Short mmCIF file of C-alpha atoms and ligand atoms in Angstrom, two decimals:
data_model
loop_
_atom_site.label_atom_id
_atom_site.label_comp_id
_atom_site.label_asym_id
_atom_site.label_seq_id
_atom_site.Cartn_x
_atom_site.Cartn_y
_atom_site.Cartn_z
CA UNK A 17 0.00 0.00 0.00
CA UNK A 18 1.26 3.45 -0.97
CA UNK A 19 2.20 5.91 1.79
CA UNK A 20 1.49 9.55 0.88
CA UNK A 21 3.42 12.33 2.62
CA UNK A 22 2.68 16.07 2.42
CA UNK A 23 5.10 18.62 3.87
CA UNK A 24 3.58 21.98 4.79
CA UNK A 25 5.04 25.43 5.48
CA UNK A 26 3.77 29.00 5.06
CA UNK A 27 4.91 29.98 1.58
CA UNK A 28 5.76 26.60 -0.03
CA UNK A 29 8.90 28.09 -1.53
CA UNK A 30 11.56 27.49 1.19
CA UNK A 31 11.09 24.79 3.86
CA UNK A 32 8.43 22.38 2.62
CA UNK A 33 9.86 22.16 -0.93
CA UNK A 34 13.25 21.38 0.62
CA UNK A 35 11.67 18.62 2.74
CA UNK A 36 9.80 17.25 -0.30
CA UNK A 37 12.96 16.96 -2.38
CA UNK A 38 15.15 15.66 0.48
CA UNK A 39 12.71 12.92 1.51
CA UNK A 40 12.07 11.92 -2.12
CA UNK A 41 15.83 11.60 -2.60
CA UNK A 42 16.14 9.41 0.53
CA UNK A 43 13.17 7.31 -0.65
CA UNK A 44 14.71 6.82 -4.09
CA UNK A 45 18.10 5.89 -2.62
CA UNK A 46 16.32 3.29 -0.43
CA UNK A 47 14.58 1.92 -3.60
CA UNK A 48 11.18 2.72 -2.09
CA UNK A 49 9.94 5.00 -4.89
CA UNK A 50 6.99 2.69 -5.57
CA UNK A 51 5.93 2.68 -1.92
CA UNK A 52 6.11 6.32 -0.81
CA UNK A 53 5.03 9.52 -2.59
CA UNK A 54 6.07 12.98 -1.37
CA UNK A 55 4.50 16.39 -2.04
CA UNK A 56 4.51 19.81 -0.40
CA UNK A 57 2.17 22.77 -0.04
CA UNK A 58 1.88 26.12 1.70
CA UNK A 59 -0.84 27.33 4.03
CA UNK A 60 -0.88 30.82 2.44
CA UNK A 61 -1.06 30.33 -1.33
CA UNK A 62 0.97 33.57 -1.67
CA UNK A 63 3.47 32.01 -4.08
CA UNK A 64 1.19 29.68 -6.04
CA UNK A 65 2.83 28.61 -9.31
CA UNK A 66 6.26 30.01 -8.37
CA UNK A 67 9.53 28.13 -8.27
CA UNK A 68 11.22 27.38 -4.95
CA UNK A 69 13.48 30.00 -3.32
CA UNK A 70 17.05 30.29 -4.66
CA UNK A 71 18.37 29.47 -1.16
CA UNK A 72 16.49 26.17 -1.14
CA UNK A 73 17.68 25.34 -4.66
CA UNK A 74 21.27 26.06 -3.63
CA UNK A 75 21.05 23.70 -0.62
CA UNK A 76 19.53 20.91 -2.72
CA UNK A 77 22.18 21.29 -5.42
CA UNK A 78 24.91 21.22 -2.73
CA UNK A 79 23.58 17.75 -1.83
CA UNK A 80 23.33 16.52 -5.43
CA UNK A 81 19.53 16.80 -5.48
CA UNK A 82 17.99 18.21 -8.68
CA UNK A 83 15.61 21.06 -7.69
CA UNK A 84 13.85 21.06 -11.09
CA UNK A 85 10.12 20.88 -11.86
CA UNK A 86 8.75 22.63 -8.79
CA UNK A 87 5.57 24.72 -8.68
CA UNK A 88 4.38 26.18 -5.39
CA UNK A 89 0.83 25.29 -4.35
CA UNK A 90 -1.58 25.75 -1.45
CA UNK A 91 -2.87 23.19 1.03
CA UNK A 92 -6.41 22.03 0.28
CA UNK A 93 -9.10 20.79 2.67
CA UNK A 94 -9.16 17.39 0.86
CA UNK A 95 -5.50 16.86 1.76
CA UNK A 96 -6.45 15.51 5.19
CA UNK A 97 -8.12 12.52 3.50
CA UNK A 98 -5.64 12.12 0.66
CA UNK A 99 -2.40 12.06 2.68
CA UNK A 100 -1.26 9.59 5.32
CA UNK A 101 1.17 12.09 6.85
CA UNK A 102 0.95 15.90 6.87
CA UNK A 103 4.19 17.22 8.32
CA UNK A 104 4.43 20.92 9.25
CA UNK A 105 7.46 23.09 9.94
CA UNK A 106 6.22 25.27 12.81
CA UNK A 107 3.36 26.00 15.19
CA UNK A 108 1.96 28.70 12.91
CA UNK A 109 1.55 26.06 10.18
CA UNK A 110 -0.25 23.76 12.65
CA UNK A 111 -2.62 26.57 13.65
CA UNK A 112 -3.45 27.23 9.98
CA UNK A 113 -3.98 23.50 9.36
CA UNK A 114 -6.28 23.33 12.36
CA UNK A 115 -8.43 26.10 10.85
CA UNK A 116 -8.56 24.29 7.51
CA UNK A 117 -9.13 20.73 8.75
CA UNK A 118 -11.00 21.38 12.05
CA UNK A 119 -9.30 18.30 13.52
CA UNK A 120 -5.64 17.31 13.57
CA UNK A 121 -5.21 13.57 14.19
CA UNK A 122 -1.82 13.55 15.92
CA UNK A 123 -0.71 10.31 14.23
CA UNK A 124 -1.14 12.04 10.84
CA UNK A 125 -0.49 15.76 11.39
CA UNK A 126 2.58 16.87 13.33
CA UNK A 127 5.76 18.96 13.15
CA UNK A 128 8.92 17.64 11.53
CA UNK A 129 10.85 18.48 14.72
CA UNK A 130 8.62 16.00 16.61
CA UNK A 131 10.65 13.35 14.74
CA UNK A 132 13.93 14.59 16.23
CA UNK A 133 13.35 14.90 20.00
CA UNK A 134 17.13 14.93 20.51
CA UNK A 135 17.26 18.34 18.79
CA UNK A 136 16.94 21.49 20.88
CA UNK A 137 14.66 22.98 18.19
CA UNK A 138 10.90 22.48 18.26
CA UNK A 139 10.23 24.30 14.98
CA UNK A 140 12.09 24.85 11.71
CA UNK A 141 12.79 28.62 11.73
CA UNK A 142 11.67 30.39 8.56
CA UNK A 143 14.75 30.92 6.34
CA UNK A 144 12.77 33.52 4.36
CA UNK A 145 13.33 35.65 7.47
CA UNK A 146 16.55 34.21 8.95
CA UNK A 147 18.42 33.62 5.67
CA UNK A 148 19.90 30.50 7.32
CA UNK A 149 19.16 27.81 4.75
CA UNK A 150 21.90 25.61 6.21
CA UNK A 151 19.97 25.38 9.50
CA UNK A 152 16.82 24.59 7.49
CA UNK A 153 18.60 21.80 5.64
CA UNK A 154 20.14 20.30 8.78
CA UNK A 155 16.79 20.08 10.62
CA UNK A 156 14.93 18.85 7.54
CA UNK A 157 17.54 16.20 6.73
CA UNK A 158 17.42 14.89 10.31
CA UNK A 159 13.62 14.90 10.31
CA UNK A 160 13.32 13.15 6.92
CA UNK A 161 15.91 10.53 7.90
CA UNK A 162 14.00 9.85 11.14
CA UNK A 163 10.65 9.67 9.31
CA UNK A 164 12.00 7.12 6.79
CA UNK A 165 13.63 5.03 9.53
CA UNK A 166 10.29 4.94 11.37
CA UNK A 167 8.46 3.95 8.15
CA UNK A 168 10.98 1.17 7.49
CA UNK A 169 10.58 -0.16 11.05
CA UNK A 170 6.80 -0.25 10.58
CA UNK A 171 6.97 -1.93 7.16
CA UNK A 172 9.67 -4.55 7.56
P1 4NP B 212 8.40 29.06 3.65
O1 4NP B 212 9.01 30.53 3.77
O2 4NP B 212 7.13 29.08 4.49
O3 4NP B 212 9.44 28.18 4.26
O4 4NP B 212 8.16 28.81 2.20
C1 4NP B 212 8.29 31.69 3.44
C2 4NP B 212 8.25 32.12 2.14
C3 4NP B 212 7.60 33.30 1.82
C4 4NP B 212 7.00 34.04 2.82
C5 4NP B 212 7.05 33.60 4.14
C6 4NP B 212 7.70 32.42 4.44
N1 4NP B 212 6.35 35.27 2.52
O5 4NP B 212 6.03 36.03 3.45
O6 4NP B 212 6.13 35.56 1.32
#
């Protein structure tokens, strides 16, 4: 059975596209491309149709991940049914998802930092404001690695 993952941030040009491309890369390297699909969306819709931020592209390219073929999109109310996991970047994203979905089943909707309790961060700071795309990548890589390890433990 296919597992569908949606990463969510505010603009869908910095953090959630990075998480989408990093997890898809990990999935492909683990030869699980037929088992897991990965998408991303923003709560705002402000950048619908746009490419990802140059800072995100630069981080992906630095890790040999092709950032091509991205188009920003907005979260949709149907996403709660369609996806098995909806993984947000910060508390503001969770608040917006709560407004959209009314309910947030905690086994399906959570923050990526919940996957890395050993980290001292409980959100992924917005690099659109901080400019620190390295910090974004480090947290997202740890979170995606932890998510895939958990999936593999549950499906072996
Ligand atoms: P993201 O970052 O949520 O990680 O994509 C942002 C991108 C754009 C804006 C805010 C955050 N903005 O205000 O346009």
